[in-house]
Structure formats: structure tokens, C-alpha cells
Amino acid sequence: MTSRLLILLGTKKGAFILESDAARRDWVQRGPFCDAWPICHVIADPATGVIHAGGGNEWFGPAVWTSADFGQSWTHSSQGLAYPAGEAPIRAVWSLAKGLGGVLYAGVEPAGLFRSEDGGVSWQHVHGLRDHPSRPQWQPGGGGLILHALVPHPTDARQLWVGISSAGVFHTADGGESWQPRNSGIRCDYLPEDQRYPEVGQCVHGLALAPGMPNRLYQQNHCGMYRSDDGGRSWQSIEAGLPSSFGFPAAAHPRDPSTVFLLPLNGDSAGRYVPDAKAAVWRSRDRGESWQALREGLPQQNAFIGVLRQALATDPLSPAGVYFGTSSGSVFASADEGDHWRCIAEHLPAISSVETLVVEA
């Protein structure tokens, strides 16, 4: 049996697919798909190979595109992706996640959660999240008030974590009927000193679930990098040793719960590019207790690049591959867990998301 690896890219002008074999040396690029709509997130169901792409804007409205043939053909639907009359209209689908039992989740702007039980053809609003009493306190981050992180529990269909900018992390244990904020220990540097640790109001940027340990979560926040070992009930800072407390994405290793990757930027008001304009992915092998900069093959001068919150991913091959896409349209890949890198695509539109799919043939 041979393996094909697909890298799924969401960009400002459609979805793209990069394809290789298990050696990950040569890549073929396809796209743009989705009629060149702005696409925020592209995912795939590893069990079926079906690809979903979420996107839209204030002109197109929101929609989820679906391909059952690895990108050869696409359909799209926005059926049910709407709030009641009188509420602010949904601008775009920002995030997608596949849950247990065939459920598909979508996070939208303004922040809210939808679910589909028919593969993205129709959608139902999960009211419990927006009914949370803290909602009047939710404030937009720099990119808007968006639900951009979706982390389903791997074995319990009723559990789900979401991340909202700027409201924080919320968790449900009852399928979305009720929600609890899970932000204890996450600071808000932009608030007065005596209000730095509120119950809600944190600007979460990225969430990653550790493999095999569903209570371990990693979080890149606007104000630091954190780990939780109790399902988000409490968080501890793991940013010591990093060049910056600011960044967007975080990606977990596919098999090792102690290994995590992130890509710090130089700060929220200093340009939001890699520190000193020298690109590096940072890896921890010990749950964030220490960090190593991975630079070999990455540009080390004049690299004024940014990487958005969903644009860093791993693959499940061995050794694990690591990939990131930049706001200037380049994709960098490592086939050895970050030790060596090379550019495998460039001149694409600004990249919003990177995910992977292994296809056995």
C-alpha cells in the first residue's frame, strides 16, 4: 500500500492543494478551487477523504465547500448559516472541525458555533454558546469577533473546546447545551494590572490538543504561550525561552503528547513578523519546559513574514512532517519534525490555513 500526502491550503483567493508521495520530496500544486472565494480553513475527514473548505466575506456571505474526490469537483452550501433576523449577519466561516459520529462543526464571525449532520449540506446553530451570560462582554480582536479554534474531544462526542477572539476558551461537556469559560491563568496584558486575569476576555490565538492525552491542551495567546493538563480548567505559562510571548499558531505532534510546535512573531505592535526577520519554528519536546529554534533551510535575513493562526500543521507520517504557510504566499515544509526545511510553494495568495491528509492507495 502506498501513501499520498495532501497539504490543504486556505487562502484569500481560494483553496489550493499540494500533493506528494510519502517521501515528501516532490510536490504538485493544484488550484485555486472554490471559485477563488476567500477561504479561511480547509480540512479533511481522514476516514473518508472528504474535504471541506469554509470561508466567505461580507460580499459573498458564509459557506462551506465540499469535495468528495480530492478537489476535482466541489459543491457549496450556506443553508442554515444565519442568525435570527435583527442580529448582525454572519460574514464568514472561520474554522471547521470533524467530530465523532459524522458531525461537522463550523465557527463563524461574529463569533458563534454551527453543526452539520449531513456533511455540510445544512447547518444548525448551537445556541448554547451565544446564550452564555458573558456574551455582552465579548469584544472583537484585531481580526474581528471570530470563533477560530475548534477542538473536539477524540473519544467523547459531547465534549468540545472553542477559542474566540477576544473572549477566550470555552468548553462544553453536554453537546453544546451549556458552556464554561476555561481561561484561569491566562493573562490579558492589555487590561489594567488589577484586571489581568478575568474569567473571560482573553485573546486566544491557537489551540492544539495533545495526542493520546485529551486533557492536555496547548494554547498560543495574544499574551503568552500556555499548557493545560486538566482540560483547560487551569493554564500555566510555558513561554520562558521563547523570543516573544506573541504569535498565532500552535501545532501538536501527531503521536508524542510532549512535543509541540509554534511560530512566534515579534509582537502585536512591532510589525507582527518573525523576530529579527529571521524565520524559525520553535519546538518543545518536554511539554513547553524548554524550546529549540528550528532554522535550517528557512530564510535568515529580510524575512518580514507573518503566519496566521491556522497556518501551521503536522502530518501523521513517521517522522512527522511539519508545514507552515505565510501571509506572503509561501509554504515551507519539513519531513523530519522540523530539523530541516525547504520552500515547496510560493507566490500564492495570502495563506490563512494549512492542514494535511494522508490517502492510502
Coordinates of C-alpha atoms in Angstrom, one line a residue:
M1 CA 0.0 0.0 0.0
T2 CA 1.3 3.4 -0.9
S3 CA 0.5 6.8 0.7
R4 CA -0.3 10.1 -0.9
L5 CA 0.1 13.2 1.2
L6 CA -2.1 16.3 0.5
I7 CA -1.5 19.7 2.1
L8 CA -4.7 21.6 2.1
L9 CA -4.4 25.4 1.9
G10 CA -6.9 28.1 2.6
T11 CA -6.0 31.4 1.0
K12 CA -7.5 34.8 0.4
K13 CA -8.3 33.7 -3.2
G14 CA -9.5 30.1 -2.9
A15 CA -8.3 26.7 -1.7
F16 CA -5.2 25.0 -3.0
I17 CA -3.8 21.5 -2.7
L18 CA -0.2 20.4 -2.7
E19 CA 0.4 16.7 -3.3
S20 CA 3.3 14.3 -2.8
D21 CA 4.1 10.7 -2.0
A22 CA 5.2 9.5 1.4
A23 CA 8.8 10.6 0.6
R24 CA 7.6 14.2 0.6
R25 CA 10.3 15.3 -1.9
D26 CA 8.4 16.4 -5.0
W27 CA 5.2 18.3 -4.9
V28 CA 2.4 19.0 -7.4
Q29 CA 0.2 22.1 -6.9
R30 CA -3.5 22.3 -7.8
G31 CA -6.0 25.1 -7.5
P32 CA -7.4 27.6 -6.9
F33 CA -10.6 26.0 -6.0
C34 CA -13.9 27.3 -4.5
D35 CA -14.3 29.9 -7.3
A36 CA -11.4 31.8 -5.7
W37 CA -13.6 32.8 -2.7
P38 CA -11.7 33.9 0.4
I39 CA -11.2 30.6 2.2
C40 CA -10.3 30.7 5.9
H41 CA -9.9 27.0 6.7
V42 CA -9.7 23.7 4.7
I43 CA -9.9 20.4 6.5
A44 CA -10.4 16.7 5.5
D45 CA -12.0 13.7 7.2
P46 CA -9.1 11.2 7.4
A47 CA -11.6 8.3 7.4
T48 CA -13.3 9.2 4.1
G49 CA -11.0 11.7 2.4
V50 CA -13.8 14.2 2.0
I51 CA -12.5 17.8 2.0
H52 CA -14.4 20.8 3.5
A53 CA -13.4 24.4 3.0
G54 CA -15.0 27.3 5.0
G55 CA -14.9 30.9 4.0
G56 CA -16.7 33.9 2.7
N57 CA -16.8 37.6 3.5
E58 CA -19.3 40.5 3.7
W59 CA -19.8 40.4 0.0
F60 CA -20.1 36.6 -0.6
G61 CA -21.6 35.7 2.7
P62 CA -20.6 32.5 4.5
A63 CA -20.4 29.0 3.0
V64 CA -18.8 25.6 3.4
W65 CA -17.5 24.0 0.2
T66 CA -17.2 20.2 -0.1
S67 CA -15.2 17.9 -2.4
A68 CA -15.5 14.1 -2.3
D69 CA -12.9 13.5 -5.0
F70 CA -9.8 15.2 -3.6
G71 CA -10.5 18.5 -5.1
Q72 CA -11.6 17.5 -8.6
S73 CA -15.1 18.8 -8.1
W74 CA -16.8 21.0 -5.4
T75 CA -20.2 21.9 -4.1
H76 CA -21.1 24.5 -1.5
S77 CA -23.9 25.3 0.9
S78 CA -24.8 28.1 3.3
Q79 CA -28.2 26.5 4.3
G80 CA -28.8 27.4 7.9
L81 CA -25.7 29.5 8.3
A82 CA -27.5 32.5 9.7
Y83 CA -28.5 34.2 12.9
P84 CA -32.1 35.2 13.6
A85 CA -33.4 38.4 11.9
G86 CA -32.2 41.5 13.7
E87 CA -28.8 40.1 14.6
A88 CA -25.6 41.0 12.8
P89 CA -25.2 38.8 9.7
I90 CA -22.6 36.1 9.5
R91 CA -19.7 37.3 7.4
A92 CA -17.6 34.1 7.0
V93 CA -16.9 30.6 8.2
W94 CA -13.6 30.9 10.0
S95 CA -13.0 27.3 11.3
L96 CA -14.1 23.8 10.7
A97 CA -13.6 20.5 12.6
K98 CA -14.8 17.0 12.2
G99 CA -16.4 15.5 15.4
L100 CA -17.4 12.0 16.2
G101 CA -20.5 10.4 14.7
G102 CA -20.1 12.3 11.4
V103 CA -20.7 15.7 12.9
L104 CA -19.1 18.7 11.2
Y105 CA -18.6 21.9 13.2
A106 CA -18.2 25.4 11.9
G107 CA -17.0 28.5 13.8
V108 CA -18.1 31.8 12.3
E109 CA -17.8 35.6 12.5
P110 CA -19.5 37.2 14.5
A111 CA -18.5 34.5 17.0
G112 CA -20.8 31.5 17.1
L113 CA -21.0 27.8 16.5
F114 CA -22.9 25.7 14.0
R115 CA -23.1 22.0 13.4
S116 CA -24.0 19.8 10.4
E117 CA -25.0 16.2 10.5
D118 CA -25.3 15.8 6.7
G119 CA -21.7 16.5 5.6
G120 CA -22.1 20.3 5.3
V121 CA -25.3 20.4 3.3
S122 CA -27.3 22.0 6.1
W123 CA -26.4 23.7 9.4
Q124 CA -27.9 24.2 12.8
H125 CA -27.0 26.9 15.2
V126 CA -25.6 25.7 18.6
H127 CA -27.4 28.3 20.6
G128 CA -25.9 27.5 24.0
L129 CA -22.6 29.3 23.3
R130 CA -24.1 32.6 22.3
D131 CA -26.6 32.3 25.1
H132 CA -23.7 32.3 27.7
P133 CA -24.2 35.2 30.1
S134 CA -20.7 36.5 29.3
R135 CA -21.6 37.3 25.7
P136 CA -22.2 41.0 26.2
Q137 CA -18.5 41.2 27.3
W138 CA -17.1 39.6 24.2
Q139 CA -15.0 42.1 22.2
P140 CA -13.5 41.8 18.7
G141 CA -9.8 41.2 18.3
G142 CA -7.8 42.8 15.6
G143 CA -9.4 40.4 13.0
G144 CA -12.9 40.8 14.3
L145 CA -15.1 38.8 16.8
I146 CA -14.4 35.3 15.5
L147 CA -14.6 31.7 16.6
H148 CA -11.5 30.4 15.0
A149 CA -10.5 27.4 17.1
L150 CA -12.4 24.2 17.3
V151 CA -11.1 21.2 19.3
P152 CA -13.5 18.2 19.5
H153 CA -12.7 15.6 22.2
P154 CA -11.3 12.5 20.5
T155 CA -13.5 9.9 22.3
D156 CA -16.4 11.8 23.8
A157 CA -18.8 13.3 21.3
R158 CA -20.4 15.6 23.8
Q159 CA -17.1 17.5 24.7
L160 CA -15.8 20.4 22.6
W161 CA -13.4 23.3 23.2
V162 CA -13.6 26.5 21.2
G163 CA -11.5 29.6 21.1
I164 CA -12.9 33.1 20.5
S165 CA -11.0 36.4 19.9
S166 CA -11.5 38.2 22.2
A167 CA -13.5 36.1 24.7
G168 CA -11.2 33.2 25.4
V169 CA -11.6 29.4 25.6
F170 CA -15.0 27.8 26.3
H171 CA -15.8 24.1 26.9
T172 CA -19.0 22.1 26.7
A173 CA -19.5 18.6 28.2
D174 CA -23.1 18.2 27.1
G175 CA -23.0 18.7 23.3
G176 CA -23.3 22.5 23.4
E177 CA -26.2 23.0 25.7
S178 CA -24.1 24.7 28.3
W179 CA -20.6 26.1 28.3
Q180 CA -17.9 27.0 30.8
P181 CA -15.1 29.5 30.4
R182 CA -11.7 27.9 30.7
N183 CA -9.3 30.7 31.0
S184 CA -7.9 30.5 34.5
G185 CA -4.2 31.5 34.4
I186 CA -4.3 33.3 31.1
R187 CA -3.3 36.9 31.4
C188 CA -4.6 39.9 29.5
D189 CA -1.7 42.3 29.2
Y190 CA -3.9 44.9 27.6
L191 CA -6.1 45.3 30.7
P192 CA -5.3 47.3 33.9
E193 CA -2.9 45.4 36.2
D194 CA -5.6 44.6 38.8
Q195 CA -7.8 43.1 36.0
R196 CA -5.1 41.0 34.2
Y197 CA -6.8 37.6 34.8
P198 CA -10.5 37.9 34.1
E199 CA -12.9 35.0 33.7
V200 CA -13.5 35.9 30.0
G201 CA -11.9 38.4 27.6
Q202 CA -8.7 36.7 26.7
C203 CA -7.5 36.8 23.1
V204 CA -6.8 33.2 22.4
H205 CA -5.0 32.7 19.1
G206 CA -4.4 29.0 18.7
L207 CA -5.4 25.7 20.4
A208 CA -3.9 22.3 20.0
L209 CA -4.8 19.0 21.6
A210 CA -2.1 16.6 22.7
P211 CA -2.4 13.1 21.1
G212 CA -3.5 10.4 23.5
M213 CA -4.0 12.9 26.3
P214 CA -7.3 14.6 25.8
N215 CA -6.9 16.7 28.9
R216 CA -3.6 18.3 27.7
L217 CA -4.1 21.4 25.6
Y218 CA -1.5 23.9 24.2
Q219 CA -2.5 27.5 23.6
Q220 CA -0.8 30.4 21.8
N221 CA -2.4 33.5 23.2
H222 CA -2.1 37.2 22.3
C223 CA -0.3 37.4 25.7
G224 CA 1.8 34.3 26.0
M225 CA 2.1 30.5 25.4
Y226 CA 0.3 28.1 27.8
R227 CA -0.3 24.5 28.6
S228 CA -3.2 22.9 30.4
D229 CA -3.2 19.4 31.8
D230 CA -6.7 19.4 33.1
G231 CA -8.8 20.1 30.0
G232 CA -8.4 23.9 30.2
R233 CA -9.6 24.3 33.8
S234 CA -6.2 25.9 34.6
W235 CA -3.3 27.0 32.5
Q236 CA 0.4 27.6 33.1
S237 CA 2.8 29.8 31.2
I238 CA 5.4 27.9 29.1
E239 CA 6.8 30.9 27.2
A240 CA 10.1 31.0 29.1
G241 CA 12.9 30.5 26.5
L242 CA 10.9 31.9 23.6
P243 CA 11.9 35.0 21.7
S244 CA 8.4 36.6 22.1
S245 CA 5.2 36.0 24.0
F246 CA 3.2 36.8 20.9
G247 CA 2.3 34.6 17.9
F248 CA -0.7 32.9 16.3
P249 CA -0.5 29.2 15.5
A250 CA 0.3 26.1 17.6
A251 CA 0.5 22.5 16.3
A252 CA 0.8 19.3 18.3
H253 CA 2.9 16.3 17.3
P254 CA 0.7 13.5 15.9
R255 CA 1.9 10.9 18.4
D256 CA 4.0 12.5 21.2
P257 CA 1.9 14.5 23.7
S258 CA 5.0 16.2 25.0
T259 CA 6.0 17.7 21.6
V260 CA 4.5 20.9 20.3
F261 CA 5.5 23.4 17.6
L262 CA 4.8 27.1 17.4
L263 CA 5.9 30.1 15.4
P264 CA 6.4 33.3 17.5
L265 CA 6.2 36.7 15.9
N266 CA 7.9 39.9 17.1
G267 CA 4.9 41.4 19.0
D268 CA 1.5 42.8 18.5
S269 CA 2.7 46.4 17.8
A270 CA 6.2 45.8 16.2
G271 CA 5.1 44.6 12.8
R272 CA 3.9 41.0 13.5
Y273 CA 6.7 39.3 11.6
V274 CA 9.2 36.7 12.7
P275 CA 11.7 38.1 15.3
D276 CA 14.7 39.9 13.7
A277 CA 13.2 39.0 10.3
K278 CA 14.8 35.5 10.7
A279 CA 12.3 32.7 10.3
A280 CA 12.2 29.9 12.8
V281 CA 9.7 27.3 14.1
W282 CA 10.2 26.6 17.8
R283 CA 9.8 23.0 19.1
S284 CA 9.5 21.7 22.6
R285 CA 10.0 18.0 23.4
D286 CA 9.1 18.4 27.1
R287 CA 5.6 20.0 27.3
G288 CA 7.0 23.5 26.9
E289 CA 9.6 23.4 29.7
S290 CA 12.3 24.2 27.1
W291 CA 12.4 25.3 23.5
Q292 CA 14.6 24.8 20.4
A293 CA 14.7 27.1 17.4
L294 CA 14.5 25.2 14.1
R295 CA 16.0 27.3 11.3
E296 CA 17.9 25.1 8.9
G297 CA 16.6 25.9 5.4
L298 CA 14.5 28.8 6.5
P299 CA 15.3 32.4 5.4
Q300 CA 17.5 34.1 7.9
Q301 CA 17.6 37.7 6.6
N302 CA 14.9 40.1 5.4
A303 CA 12.1 37.6 6.2
F304 CA 9.3 40.0 7.1
I305 CA 6.8 37.2 7.1
G306 CA 3.8 36.5 9.2
V307 CA 2.0 33.2 9.9
L308 CA -1.7 33.2 10.8
R309 CA -3.4 31.3 13.5
Q310 CA -4.4 28.2 11.4
A311 CA -1.4 28.1 9.1
L312 CA 0.9 25.6 10.9
A313 CA 0.2 21.9 10.8
T314 CA 1.8 18.4 11.2
D315 CA 1.2 15.2 9.3
P316 CA 0.8 11.7 10.8
L317 CA 3.7 10.1 8.9
S318 CA 6.9 8.9 10.5
P319 CA 8.9 11.0 11.1
A320 CA 6.2 13.6 11.3
G321 CA 6.1 16.4 8.7
V322 CA 5.7 20.0 9.8
Y323 CA 4.3 22.7 7.4
F324 CA 3.5 26.4 7.6
G325 CA 2.2 29.0 5.1
T326 CA 2.9 32.7 5.2
S327 CA 0.9 35.8 4.7
S328 CA 3.1 36.4 1.6
G329 CA 2.1 33.2 -0.1
S330 CA 4.9 30.8 0.6
V331 CA 4.7 27.2 2.0
F332 CA 7.6 25.8 4.0
A333 CA 7.9 22.0 4.7
S334 CA 10.0 19.7 6.9
A335 CA 9.9 16.0 6.5
D336 CA 11.9 15.4 9.8
E337 CA 9.9 17.1 12.5
G338 CA 11.4 20.5 11.9
D339 CA 15.1 19.7 11.7
H340 CA 15.4 20.7 8.1
W341 CA 13.1 22.9 5.9
R342 CA 12.6 23.9 2.3
C343 CA 10.1 26.1 0.4
I344 CA 7.7 23.9 -1.6
A345 CA 5.4 26.6 -2.9
E346 CA 5.5 30.4 -3.4
H347 CA 3.6 33.3 -4.9
L348 CA 0.3 32.0 -3.6
P349 CA -2.3 34.4 -2.2
A350 CA -2.0 35.1 1.5
I351 CA -2.4 31.8 3.3
S352 CA -5.0 31.5 6.0
S353 CA -4.7 27.8 6.9
V354 CA -2.7 24.7 6.5
E355 CA -3.9 21.1 7.2
T356 CA -2.8 17.7 6.0
L357 CA -4.5 14.5 4.7
V358 CA -2.9 11.1 4.1
V359 CA -4.6 9.0 1.5
E360 CA -3.8 5.3 1.3
A361 CA -4.0 3.8 -2.2

